[in-house]
Coordinates of C-alpha atoms and ligand atoms in Angstrom, one line a residue:
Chain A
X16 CA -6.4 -37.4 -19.4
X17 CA -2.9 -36.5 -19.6
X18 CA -1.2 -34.9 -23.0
X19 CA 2.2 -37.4 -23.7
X20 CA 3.9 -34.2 -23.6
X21 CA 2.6 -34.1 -19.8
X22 CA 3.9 -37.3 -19.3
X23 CA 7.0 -36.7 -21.0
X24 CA 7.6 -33.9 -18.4
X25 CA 6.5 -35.7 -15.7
X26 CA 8.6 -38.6 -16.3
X27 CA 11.8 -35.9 -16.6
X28 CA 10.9 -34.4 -13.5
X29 CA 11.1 -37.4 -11.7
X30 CA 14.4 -38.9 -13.0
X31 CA 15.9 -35.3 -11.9
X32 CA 14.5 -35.8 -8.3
X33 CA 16.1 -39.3 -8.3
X34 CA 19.5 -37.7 -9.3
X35 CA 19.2 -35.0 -6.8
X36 CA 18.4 -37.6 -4.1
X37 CA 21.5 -39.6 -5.0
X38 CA 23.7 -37.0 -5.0
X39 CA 22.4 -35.5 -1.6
X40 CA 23.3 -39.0 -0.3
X41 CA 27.0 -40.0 -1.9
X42 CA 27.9 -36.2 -1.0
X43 CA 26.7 -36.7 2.8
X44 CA 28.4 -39.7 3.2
X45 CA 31.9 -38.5 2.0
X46 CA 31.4 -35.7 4.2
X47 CA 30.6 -37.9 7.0
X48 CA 33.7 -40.0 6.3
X49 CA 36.1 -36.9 6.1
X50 CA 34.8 -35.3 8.9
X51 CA 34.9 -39.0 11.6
X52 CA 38.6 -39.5 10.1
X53 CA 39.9 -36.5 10.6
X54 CA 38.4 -36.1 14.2
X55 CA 39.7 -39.8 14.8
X56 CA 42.9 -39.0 13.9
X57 CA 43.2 -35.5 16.4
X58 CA 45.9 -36.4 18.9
X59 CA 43.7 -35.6 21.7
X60 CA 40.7 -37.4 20.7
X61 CA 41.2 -40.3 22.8
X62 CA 41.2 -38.5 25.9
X63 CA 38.3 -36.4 24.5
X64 CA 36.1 -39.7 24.3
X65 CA 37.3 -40.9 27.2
X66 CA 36.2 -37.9 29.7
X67 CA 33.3 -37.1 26.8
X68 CA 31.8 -39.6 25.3
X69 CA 32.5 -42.8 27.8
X70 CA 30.1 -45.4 26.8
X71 CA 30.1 -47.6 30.0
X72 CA 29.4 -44.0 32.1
X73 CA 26.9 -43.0 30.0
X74 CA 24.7 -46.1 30.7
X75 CA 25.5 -46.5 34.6
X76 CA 24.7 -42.5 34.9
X77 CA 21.8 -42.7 32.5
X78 CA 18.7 -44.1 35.3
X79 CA 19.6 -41.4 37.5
X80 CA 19.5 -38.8 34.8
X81 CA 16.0 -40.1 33.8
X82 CA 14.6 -39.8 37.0
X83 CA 15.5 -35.9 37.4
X84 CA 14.4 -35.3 33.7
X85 CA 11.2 -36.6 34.9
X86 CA 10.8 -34.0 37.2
X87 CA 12.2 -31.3 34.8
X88 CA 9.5 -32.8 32.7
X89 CA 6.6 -32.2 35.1
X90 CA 8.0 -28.7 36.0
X91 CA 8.0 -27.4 32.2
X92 CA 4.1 -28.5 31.7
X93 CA 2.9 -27.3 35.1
X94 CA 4.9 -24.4 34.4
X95 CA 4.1 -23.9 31.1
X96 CA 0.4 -24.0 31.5
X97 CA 0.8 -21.3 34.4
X98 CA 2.7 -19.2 32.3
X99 CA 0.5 -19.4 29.1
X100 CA -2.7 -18.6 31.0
X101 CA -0.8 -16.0 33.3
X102 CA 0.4 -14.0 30.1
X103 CA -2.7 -13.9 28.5
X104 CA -4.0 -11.8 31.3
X105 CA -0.9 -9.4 32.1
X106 CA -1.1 -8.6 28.3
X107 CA -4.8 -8.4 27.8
X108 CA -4.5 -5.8 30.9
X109 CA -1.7 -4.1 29.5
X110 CA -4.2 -3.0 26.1
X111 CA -6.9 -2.1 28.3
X112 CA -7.7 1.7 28.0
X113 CA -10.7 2.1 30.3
X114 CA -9.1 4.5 32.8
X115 CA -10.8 2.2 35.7
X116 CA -7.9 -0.3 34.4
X117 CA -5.4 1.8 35.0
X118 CA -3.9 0.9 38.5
X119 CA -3.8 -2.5 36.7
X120 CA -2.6 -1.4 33.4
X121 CA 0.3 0.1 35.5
X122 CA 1.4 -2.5 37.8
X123 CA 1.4 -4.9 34.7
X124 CA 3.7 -2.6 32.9
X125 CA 5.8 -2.6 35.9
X126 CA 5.8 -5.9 36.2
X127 CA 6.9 -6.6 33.1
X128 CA 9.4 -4.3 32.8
X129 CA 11.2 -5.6 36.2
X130 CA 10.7 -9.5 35.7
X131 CA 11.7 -9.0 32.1
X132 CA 15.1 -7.2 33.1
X133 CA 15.9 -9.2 36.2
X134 CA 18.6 -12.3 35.3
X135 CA 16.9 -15.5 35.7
X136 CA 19.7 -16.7 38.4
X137 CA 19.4 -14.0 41.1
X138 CA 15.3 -14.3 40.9
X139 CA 16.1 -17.6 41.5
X140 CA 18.3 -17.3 44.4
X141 CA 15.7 -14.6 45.9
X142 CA 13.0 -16.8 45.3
X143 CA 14.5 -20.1 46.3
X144 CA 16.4 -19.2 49.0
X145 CA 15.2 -15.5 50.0
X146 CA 12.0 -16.2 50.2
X147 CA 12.3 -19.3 53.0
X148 CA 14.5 -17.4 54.8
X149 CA 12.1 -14.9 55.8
X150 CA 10.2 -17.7 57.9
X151 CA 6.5 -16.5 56.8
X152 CA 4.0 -18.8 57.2
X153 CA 2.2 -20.5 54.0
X154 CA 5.7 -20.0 52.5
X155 CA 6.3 -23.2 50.8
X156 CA 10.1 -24.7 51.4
X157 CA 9.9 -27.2 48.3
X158 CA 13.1 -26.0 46.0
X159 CA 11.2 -27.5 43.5
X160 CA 8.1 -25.3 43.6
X161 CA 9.7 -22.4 44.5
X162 CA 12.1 -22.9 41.5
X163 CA 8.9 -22.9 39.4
X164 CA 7.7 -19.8 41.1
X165 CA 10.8 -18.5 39.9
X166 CA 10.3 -19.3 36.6
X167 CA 7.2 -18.5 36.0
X168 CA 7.1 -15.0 37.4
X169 CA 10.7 -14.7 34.9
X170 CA 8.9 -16.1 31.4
X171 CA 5.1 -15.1 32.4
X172 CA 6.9 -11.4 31.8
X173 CA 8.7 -12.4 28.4
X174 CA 5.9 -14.4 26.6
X175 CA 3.2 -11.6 28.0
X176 CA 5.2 -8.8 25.9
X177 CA 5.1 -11.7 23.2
X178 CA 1.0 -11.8 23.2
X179 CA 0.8 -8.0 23.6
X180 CA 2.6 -7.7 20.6
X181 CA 0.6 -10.1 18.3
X182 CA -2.4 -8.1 19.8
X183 CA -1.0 -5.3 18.7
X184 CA -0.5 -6.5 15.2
X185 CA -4.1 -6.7 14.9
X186 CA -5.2 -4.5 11.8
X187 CA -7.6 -2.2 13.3
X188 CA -10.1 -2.7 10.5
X189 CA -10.6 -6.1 12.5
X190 CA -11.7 -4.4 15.7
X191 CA -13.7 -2.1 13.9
X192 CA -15.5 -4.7 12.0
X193 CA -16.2 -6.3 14.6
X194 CA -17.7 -3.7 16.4
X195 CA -19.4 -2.6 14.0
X196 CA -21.3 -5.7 14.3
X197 CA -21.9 -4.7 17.6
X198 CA -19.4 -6.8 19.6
X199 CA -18.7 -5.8 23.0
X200 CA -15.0 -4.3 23.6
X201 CA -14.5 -8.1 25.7
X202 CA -16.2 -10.6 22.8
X203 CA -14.2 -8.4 20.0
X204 CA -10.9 -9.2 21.9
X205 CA -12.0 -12.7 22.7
X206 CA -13.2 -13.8 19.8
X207 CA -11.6 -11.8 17.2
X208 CA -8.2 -10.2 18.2
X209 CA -6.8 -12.9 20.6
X210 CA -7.3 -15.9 18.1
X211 CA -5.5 -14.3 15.4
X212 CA -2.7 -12.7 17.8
X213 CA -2.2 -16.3 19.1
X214 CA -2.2 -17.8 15.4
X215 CA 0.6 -14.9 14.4
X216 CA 2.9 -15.2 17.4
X217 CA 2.8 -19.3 17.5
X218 CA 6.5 -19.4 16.0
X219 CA 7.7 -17.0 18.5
X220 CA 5.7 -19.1 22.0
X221 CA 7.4 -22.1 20.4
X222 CA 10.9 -20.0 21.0
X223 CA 10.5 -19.4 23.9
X224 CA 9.3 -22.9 24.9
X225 CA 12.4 -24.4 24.1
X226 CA 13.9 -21.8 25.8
X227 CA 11.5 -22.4 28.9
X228 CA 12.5 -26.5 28.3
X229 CA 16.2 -25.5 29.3
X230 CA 16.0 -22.9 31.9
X231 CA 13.7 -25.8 33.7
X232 CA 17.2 -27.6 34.3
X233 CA 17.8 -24.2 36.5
X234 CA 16.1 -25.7 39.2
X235 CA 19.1 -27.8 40.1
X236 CA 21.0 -24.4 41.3
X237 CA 18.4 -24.6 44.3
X238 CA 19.3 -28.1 44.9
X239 CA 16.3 -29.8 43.5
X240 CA 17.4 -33.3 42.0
X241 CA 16.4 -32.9 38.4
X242 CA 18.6 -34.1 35.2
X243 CA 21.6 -31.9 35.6
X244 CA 21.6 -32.0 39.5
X245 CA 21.7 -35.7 38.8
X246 CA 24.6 -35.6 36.3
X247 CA 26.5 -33.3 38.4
X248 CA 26.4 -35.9 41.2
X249 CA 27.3 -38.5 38.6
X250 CA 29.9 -36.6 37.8
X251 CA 31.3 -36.4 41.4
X252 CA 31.3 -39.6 41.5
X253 CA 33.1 -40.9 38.4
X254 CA 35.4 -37.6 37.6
X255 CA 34.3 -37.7 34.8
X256 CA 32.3 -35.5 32.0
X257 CA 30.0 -37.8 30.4
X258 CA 27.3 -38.0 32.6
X259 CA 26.7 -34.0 31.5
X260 CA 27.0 -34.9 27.7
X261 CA 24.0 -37.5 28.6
X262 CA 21.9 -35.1 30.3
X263 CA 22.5 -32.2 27.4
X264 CA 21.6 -34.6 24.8
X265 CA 18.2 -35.5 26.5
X266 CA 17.7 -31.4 26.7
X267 CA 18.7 -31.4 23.1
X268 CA 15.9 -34.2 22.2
X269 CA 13.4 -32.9 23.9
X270 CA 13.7 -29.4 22.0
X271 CA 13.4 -31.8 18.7
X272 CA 9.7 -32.7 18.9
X273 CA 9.0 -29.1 19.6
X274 CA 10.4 -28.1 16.7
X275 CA 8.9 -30.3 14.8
X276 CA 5.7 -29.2 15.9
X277 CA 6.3 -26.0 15.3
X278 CA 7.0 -27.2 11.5
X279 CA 4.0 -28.7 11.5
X280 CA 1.5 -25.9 12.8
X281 CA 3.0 -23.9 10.1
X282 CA 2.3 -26.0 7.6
X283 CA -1.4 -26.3 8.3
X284 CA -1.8 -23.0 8.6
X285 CA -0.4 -22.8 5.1
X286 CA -2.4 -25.6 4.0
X287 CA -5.6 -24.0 5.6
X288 CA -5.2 -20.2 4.7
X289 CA -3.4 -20.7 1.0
X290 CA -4.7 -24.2 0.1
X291 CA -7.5 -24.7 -2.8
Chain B
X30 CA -43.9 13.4 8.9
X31 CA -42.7 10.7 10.5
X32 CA -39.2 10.6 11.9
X33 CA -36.2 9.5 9.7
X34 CA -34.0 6.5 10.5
X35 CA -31.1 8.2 10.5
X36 CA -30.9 12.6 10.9
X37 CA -27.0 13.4 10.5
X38 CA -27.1 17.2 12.1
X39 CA -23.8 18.7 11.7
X40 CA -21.4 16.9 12.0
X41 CA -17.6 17.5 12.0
X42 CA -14.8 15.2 12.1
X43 CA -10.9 16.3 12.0
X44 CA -8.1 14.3 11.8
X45 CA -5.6 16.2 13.5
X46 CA -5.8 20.1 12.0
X47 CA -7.2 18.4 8.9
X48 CA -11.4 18.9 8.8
X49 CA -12.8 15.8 6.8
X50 CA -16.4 16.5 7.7
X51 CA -16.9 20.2 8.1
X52 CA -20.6 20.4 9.2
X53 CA -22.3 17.5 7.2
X54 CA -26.1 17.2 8.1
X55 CA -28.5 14.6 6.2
X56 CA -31.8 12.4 6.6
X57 CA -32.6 8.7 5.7
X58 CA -36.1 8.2 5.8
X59 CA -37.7 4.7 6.1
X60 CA -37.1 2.4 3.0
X61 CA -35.1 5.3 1.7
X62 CA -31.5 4.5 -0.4
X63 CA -29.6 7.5 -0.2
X64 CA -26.2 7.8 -2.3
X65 CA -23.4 9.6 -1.0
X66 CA -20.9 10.4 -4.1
X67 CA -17.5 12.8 -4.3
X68 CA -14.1 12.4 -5.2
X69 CA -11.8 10.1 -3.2
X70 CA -10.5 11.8 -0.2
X71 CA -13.7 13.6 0.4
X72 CA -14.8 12.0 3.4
X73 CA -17.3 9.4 2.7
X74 CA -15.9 6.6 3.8
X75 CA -15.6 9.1 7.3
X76 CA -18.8 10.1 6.9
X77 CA -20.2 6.2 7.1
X78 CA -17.7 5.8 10.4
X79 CA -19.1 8.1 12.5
X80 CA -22.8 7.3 11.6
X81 CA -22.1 3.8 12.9
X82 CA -19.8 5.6 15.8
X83 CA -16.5 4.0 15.2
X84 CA -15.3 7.9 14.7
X85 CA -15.9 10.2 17.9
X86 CA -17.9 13.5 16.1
X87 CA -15.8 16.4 16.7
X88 CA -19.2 18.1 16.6
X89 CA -22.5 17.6 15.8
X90 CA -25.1 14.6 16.5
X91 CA -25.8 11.4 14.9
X92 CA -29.8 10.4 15.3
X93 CA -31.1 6.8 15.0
X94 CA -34.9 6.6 15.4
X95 CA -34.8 10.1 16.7
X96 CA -32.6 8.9 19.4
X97 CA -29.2 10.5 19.9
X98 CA -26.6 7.8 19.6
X99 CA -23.3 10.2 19.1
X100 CA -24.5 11.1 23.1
X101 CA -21.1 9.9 24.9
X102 CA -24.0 8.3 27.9
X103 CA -25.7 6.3 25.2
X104 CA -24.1 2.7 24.6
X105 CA -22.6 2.5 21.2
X106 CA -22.1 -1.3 21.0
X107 CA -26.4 -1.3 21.6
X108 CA -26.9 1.5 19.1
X109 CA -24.4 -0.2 16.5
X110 CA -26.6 -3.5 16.8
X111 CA -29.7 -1.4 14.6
X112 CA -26.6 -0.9 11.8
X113 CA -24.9 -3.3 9.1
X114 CA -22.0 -1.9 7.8
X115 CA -20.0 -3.1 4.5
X116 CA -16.4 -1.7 4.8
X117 CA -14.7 -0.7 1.4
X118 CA -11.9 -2.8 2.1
X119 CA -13.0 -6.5 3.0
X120 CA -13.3 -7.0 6.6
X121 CA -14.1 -10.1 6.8
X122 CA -12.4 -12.3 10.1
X123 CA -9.5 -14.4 8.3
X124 CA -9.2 -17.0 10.9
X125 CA -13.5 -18.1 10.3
X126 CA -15.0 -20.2 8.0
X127 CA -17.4 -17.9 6.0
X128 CA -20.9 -19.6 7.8
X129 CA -18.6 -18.3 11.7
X130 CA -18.3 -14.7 10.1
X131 CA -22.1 -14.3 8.9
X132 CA -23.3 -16.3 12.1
X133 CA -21.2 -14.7 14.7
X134 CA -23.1 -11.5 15.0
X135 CA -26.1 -13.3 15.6
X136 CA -24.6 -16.2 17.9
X137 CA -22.5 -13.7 20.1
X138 CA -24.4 -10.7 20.1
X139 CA -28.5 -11.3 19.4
X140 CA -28.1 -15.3 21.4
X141 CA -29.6 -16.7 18.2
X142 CA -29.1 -20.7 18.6
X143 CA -26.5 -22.0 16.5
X144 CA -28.8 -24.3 14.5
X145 CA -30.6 -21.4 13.5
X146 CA -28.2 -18.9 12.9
X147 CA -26.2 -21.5 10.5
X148 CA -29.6 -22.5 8.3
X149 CA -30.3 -18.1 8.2
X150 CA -26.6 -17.5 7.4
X151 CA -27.0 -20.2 4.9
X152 CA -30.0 -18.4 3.1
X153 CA -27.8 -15.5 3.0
X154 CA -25.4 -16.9 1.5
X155 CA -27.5 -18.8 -0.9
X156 CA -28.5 -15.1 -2.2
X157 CA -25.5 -13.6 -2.7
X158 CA -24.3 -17.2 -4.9
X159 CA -21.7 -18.8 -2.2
X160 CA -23.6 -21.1 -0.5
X161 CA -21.3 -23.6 -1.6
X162 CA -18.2 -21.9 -0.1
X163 CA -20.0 -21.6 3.4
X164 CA -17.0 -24.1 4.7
X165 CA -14.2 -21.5 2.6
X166 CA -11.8 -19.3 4.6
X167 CA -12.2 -16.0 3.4
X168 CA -8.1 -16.1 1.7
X169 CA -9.8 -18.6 -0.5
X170 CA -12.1 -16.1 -2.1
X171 CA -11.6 -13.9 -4.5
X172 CA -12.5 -9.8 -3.5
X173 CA -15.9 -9.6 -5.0
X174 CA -17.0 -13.6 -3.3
X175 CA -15.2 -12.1 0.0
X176 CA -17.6 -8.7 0.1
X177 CA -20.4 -10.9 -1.1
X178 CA -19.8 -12.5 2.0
X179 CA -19.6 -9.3 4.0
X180 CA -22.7 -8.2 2.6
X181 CA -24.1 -11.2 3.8
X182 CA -22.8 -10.6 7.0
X183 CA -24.0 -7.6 7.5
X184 CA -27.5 -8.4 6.9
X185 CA -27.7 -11.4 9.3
X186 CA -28.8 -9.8 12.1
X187 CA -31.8 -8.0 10.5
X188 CA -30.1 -4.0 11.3
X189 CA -32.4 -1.5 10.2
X190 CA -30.3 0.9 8.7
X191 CA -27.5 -0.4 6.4
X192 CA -24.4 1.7 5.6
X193 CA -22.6 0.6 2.4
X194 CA -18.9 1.9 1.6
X195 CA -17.7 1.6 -1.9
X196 CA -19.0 -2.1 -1.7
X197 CA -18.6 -2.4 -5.7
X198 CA -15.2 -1.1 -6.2
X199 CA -13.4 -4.1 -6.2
X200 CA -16.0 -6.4 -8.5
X201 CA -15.7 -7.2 -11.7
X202 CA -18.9 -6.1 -13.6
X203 CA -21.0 -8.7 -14.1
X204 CA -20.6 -9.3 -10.4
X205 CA -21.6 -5.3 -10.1
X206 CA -24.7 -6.4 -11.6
X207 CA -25.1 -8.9 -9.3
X208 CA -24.3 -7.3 -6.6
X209 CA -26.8 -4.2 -8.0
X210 CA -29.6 -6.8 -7.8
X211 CA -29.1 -7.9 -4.5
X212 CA -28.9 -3.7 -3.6
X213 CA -32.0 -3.2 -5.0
X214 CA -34.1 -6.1 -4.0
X215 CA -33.2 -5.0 -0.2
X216 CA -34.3 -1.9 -1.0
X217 CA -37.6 -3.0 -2.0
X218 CA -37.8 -5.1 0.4
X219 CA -37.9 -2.3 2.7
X220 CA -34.1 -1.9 4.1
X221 CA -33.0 2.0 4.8
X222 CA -29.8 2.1 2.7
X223 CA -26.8 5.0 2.8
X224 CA -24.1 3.8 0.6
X225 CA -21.0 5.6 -0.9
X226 CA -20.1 4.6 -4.3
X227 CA -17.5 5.4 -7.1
X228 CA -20.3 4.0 -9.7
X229 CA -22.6 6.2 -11.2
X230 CA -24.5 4.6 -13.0
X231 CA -25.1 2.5 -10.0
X232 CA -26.2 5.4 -8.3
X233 CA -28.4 6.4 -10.4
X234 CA -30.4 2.9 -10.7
X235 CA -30.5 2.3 -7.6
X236 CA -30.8 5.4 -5.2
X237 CA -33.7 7.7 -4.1
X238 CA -31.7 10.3 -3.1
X239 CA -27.6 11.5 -4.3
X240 CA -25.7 13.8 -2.3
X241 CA -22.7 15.0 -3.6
X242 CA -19.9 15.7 -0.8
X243 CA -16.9 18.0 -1.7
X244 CA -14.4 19.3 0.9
X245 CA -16.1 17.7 3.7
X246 CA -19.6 19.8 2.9
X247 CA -22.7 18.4 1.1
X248 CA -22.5 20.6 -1.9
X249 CA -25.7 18.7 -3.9
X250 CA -28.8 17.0 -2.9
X251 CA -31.4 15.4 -5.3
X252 CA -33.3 12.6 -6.9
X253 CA -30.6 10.9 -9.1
X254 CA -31.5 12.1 -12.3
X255 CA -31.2 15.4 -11.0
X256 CA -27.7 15.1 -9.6
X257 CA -26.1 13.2 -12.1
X258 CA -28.4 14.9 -14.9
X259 CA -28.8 18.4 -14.3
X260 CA -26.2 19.5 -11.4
X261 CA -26.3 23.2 -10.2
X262 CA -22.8 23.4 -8.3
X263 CA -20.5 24.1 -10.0
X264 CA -18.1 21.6 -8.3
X265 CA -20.6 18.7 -9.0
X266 CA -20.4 19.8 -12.9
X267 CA -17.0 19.5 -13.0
X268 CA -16.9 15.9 -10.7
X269 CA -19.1 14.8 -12.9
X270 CA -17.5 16.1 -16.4
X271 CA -14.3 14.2 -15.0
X272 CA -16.5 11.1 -14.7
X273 CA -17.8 11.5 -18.1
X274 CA -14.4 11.6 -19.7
X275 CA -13.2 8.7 -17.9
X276 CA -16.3 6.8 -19.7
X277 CA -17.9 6.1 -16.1
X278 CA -21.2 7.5 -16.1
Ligands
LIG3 N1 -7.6 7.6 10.6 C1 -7.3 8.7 9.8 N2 -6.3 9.5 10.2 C2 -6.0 10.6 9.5 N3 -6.6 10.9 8.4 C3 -7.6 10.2 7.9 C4 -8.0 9.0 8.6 N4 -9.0 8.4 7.9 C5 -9.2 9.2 6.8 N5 -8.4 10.3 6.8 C6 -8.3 11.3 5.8 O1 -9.6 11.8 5.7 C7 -9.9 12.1 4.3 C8 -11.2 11.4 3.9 O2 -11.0 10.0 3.9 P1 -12.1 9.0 3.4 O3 -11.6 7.7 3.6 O4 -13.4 9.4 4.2 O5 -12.4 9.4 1.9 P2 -13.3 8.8 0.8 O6 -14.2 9.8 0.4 O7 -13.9 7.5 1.4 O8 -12.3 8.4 -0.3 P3 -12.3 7.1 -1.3 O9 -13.3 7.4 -2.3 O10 -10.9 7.1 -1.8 O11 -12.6 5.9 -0.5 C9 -8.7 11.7 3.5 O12 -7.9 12.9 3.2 C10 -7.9 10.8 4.5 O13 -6.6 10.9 4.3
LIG4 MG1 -13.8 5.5 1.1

């Protein structure tokens, strides 16, 4: 049973949020009528909508754009995969300290250091195009595969040093419990390092997902016919700028859902660590 | 005679150029609770480390069963399996249920089927007073239900020897009590117990043996009333004066 001075507060409370709702609304919509005015009113806004923002360009350009974001699509979750599980491993091998790992422990600290260094653009220009030139058999000639080689061997590097450093962050109290509890070195970091490095560096992955969701539209450099290969052949054929606005905007919303999702996992976490 | 559980034969541990254990040797016989008491910062918390070897000795041997498990050949992950240990600071896994921390020892490292693990973790639990927070993560527990838990955990997997650090420090007393119970009852029930406490009085209800450790060396050894009651170092007079007059004893 609630006191009426409960009540009493609780009714207050919610006329305030009413209030505060309102005047988030009136003030957005002022703001959103200043801001279309004076942008309407620019002298060179008509030529900006026209090479921009070109409605009837947008629409003819937009099948085209779909089709290569399809493929941009199926390259960031093959890709994706390949980089989470190939991470995993160069960091787990990078905390090893058996000395039998350390050939391993080395190259993967070499490897991390030169893929993480390198500029995205000339790995892809050595992958894509160096590596068919050499004429080696088994060497695949698909600019689409080969830009995902490319990719991966670039982010596998970056989201590696990601996992190494949520392993790292690992109070040692936790390994030591768990052995203690006679764990083997393998089931301690299986079962109770790796879990909770993957639950700490979650915000970070998500980063670099989004990040990973973009540099997929790299591929095009190589020739492959993915979203902005297709815009910039759109482009070429109207002279004119809207086709790229089109494919930037599907970039854009894909990142969204990401983000959201990222939002999300937090707040279960919260809701599973700090609820009652 | 037969042989004790555990035969700690001189053992040193250093920390850089800093010596916590400076030659430390001690015996827990079978069904024995030995009490290991000294000011903070004199190496008990250590001392418990490198009898379950998560401290490479510096010197000296660690003997379970006779057996010597500080030997770098022997496999401290199979010796640590004959050990519970109860960390002063709660170590429980944050990212388990409380039933996945008591049950993983046994699922992961003894193969006991889930089924059963989960009804023996539950009967733990049930004893220490939180069977109904089985389904909790350990955040949602205060300290003292979180190292009930770990107590529970550490006895799940039946180790023979059971090394306590400080377990009561962060209960409130009529948890201590409860807690004290629970000591005791494993103690008749035949469990081999070393535990480092803060608590006195505890000590002195519940141990066979107190040794007193002062600058890394085991000044004192005794039956509890002797110890606490009638001390013949003169550092374990003064400990204990200071105890006194801050109303703990
Ligand atoms: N990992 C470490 N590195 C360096 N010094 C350490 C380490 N662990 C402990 N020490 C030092 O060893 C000494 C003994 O520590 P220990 O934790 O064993 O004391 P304690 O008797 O358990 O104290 P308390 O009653 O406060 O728990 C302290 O001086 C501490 O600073
Ligand atoms: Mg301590």
């Amino acid at each position: 049973m609630t006191s009426e001075l409960q009540r009493e507060r609780l009714a207050y409370k919610r006329s305030r949020s009413r209030r505060s709702t309102l005047v988030a609304l009136l003030s957005t919509a002022v703001f959103a009528v200043a801001v279309g005015v004076t942008i309407a009113r620019a002298p060179g806004w008509p030529r900006v909508r026209q090479s921009f923002f070109n409605v009837e360009i947008a629409w003819r350009s937009l099948p085209a754009i779909l089709e290569g974001l399809w493929l941009n699509l199926r390259v960031l979750v093959v890709c994706g995969a390949l980089i989470l599980v190939l991470a995993l491993g160069v960091a787990t091998l990078r905390t090893l300290r058996s000395p039998v790992w350390f050939p391993l422990r080395a190259l993967a600290t070499v490897y991390v250091d030169l893929f993480r260094g390198l500029p995205l653009i000339i790995l892809l220009y050595l992958v894509g195009f160096g590596l068919p030139a050499l004429r080696l058999t088994g060497v695949p000639n698909d600019f689409v595969v080969l830009g995902g080689v490319a990719l991966v061997l670039a982010y596998t590097a970056y989201v590696a040093e990601v996992f190494r450093a949520g392993i790292e962050s690992i109070h040692p109290s936790q390994v030591a419990a768990a052995r203690s509890l006679g764990l083997g070195p393998r089931q301690t970091m299986r079962l109770v390092v790796l879990p909770q490095a993957v639950r700490r560096v979650m915000p970070a992955l998500l980063n670099d997902f989004v990040a990973l969701q973009k540099d997929c539209g790299l591929i095009s450099v190589l020739g492959a016919v993915d979203a902005v290969r297709a815009a910039q052949i759109e482009q070429a054929r109207s002279f004119n700028f809207t086709p790229y606005v089109v494919a930037g905007l599907l970039f854009v919303l894909l990142a969204v859902p990401t983000a959201r999702f990222a939002d999300a996992l937090g707040r279960r976490v919260e809701r599973r660590q700090g609820g009652r | 005679m037969t042989e004790p559980v555990l035969s700690v034969r001189g053992v040193v541990k250093r920390y850089g150029g800093n010596t916590v254990l400076d030659g430390v040797s001690l015996d827990v016989r079978e069904h024995e609770v030995v009490t290991v008491i000294g000011s903070s910062g004199s190496g008990k918390s250590t001392l418990l480390r490198c009898v379950n070897l998560l401290e490479e000795l510096d010197d000296g041997q660690v003997l379970l069963d006779g057996v010597d498990v500080s030997d770098p050949r022997v496999n401290a992950d199979l010796a640590r399996r004959g050990m519970g240990i109860v960390f002063q600071a709660f170590n429980l896994f944050p990212h388990m249920s409380v039933l996945d921390n008591v049950t993983l020892a046994p699922r992961v490292v003894h193969a006991v089927p889930r089924g059963e693990a989960e009804r023996n973790a539950l009967d733990l639990l049930e004893r220490v007073g939180l069977a109904d927070r089985a389904g909790s993560y350990p955040e949602q527990l205060s300290g003292g239900q979180q190292q009930r838990v770990a107590i529970a955990r550490a006895l799940a997997y039946s180790p023979r020897l059971l090394l306590l650090d400080e377990i009561t420090s962060a209960l409130d007393p009529e948890l201590v009590g409860e807690v004290l119970a629970l000591v005791r009852e494993l103690a008749e029930a035949g469990r081999t117990i070393l535990m480092a406490t803060h608590e006195m009085g505890f000590a002195r209800q519940v141990a066979d043996r107190v040794v007193f450790l002062d600058g890394g060396r085991l000044v004192e050894s005794g039956p509890p009333d002797q110890v606490l009651g009638e001390p013949v170092h003169p550092r374990t007079r003064q400990f204990l004066r200071r105890i006194i007059d801050a109303g703990r004893l």
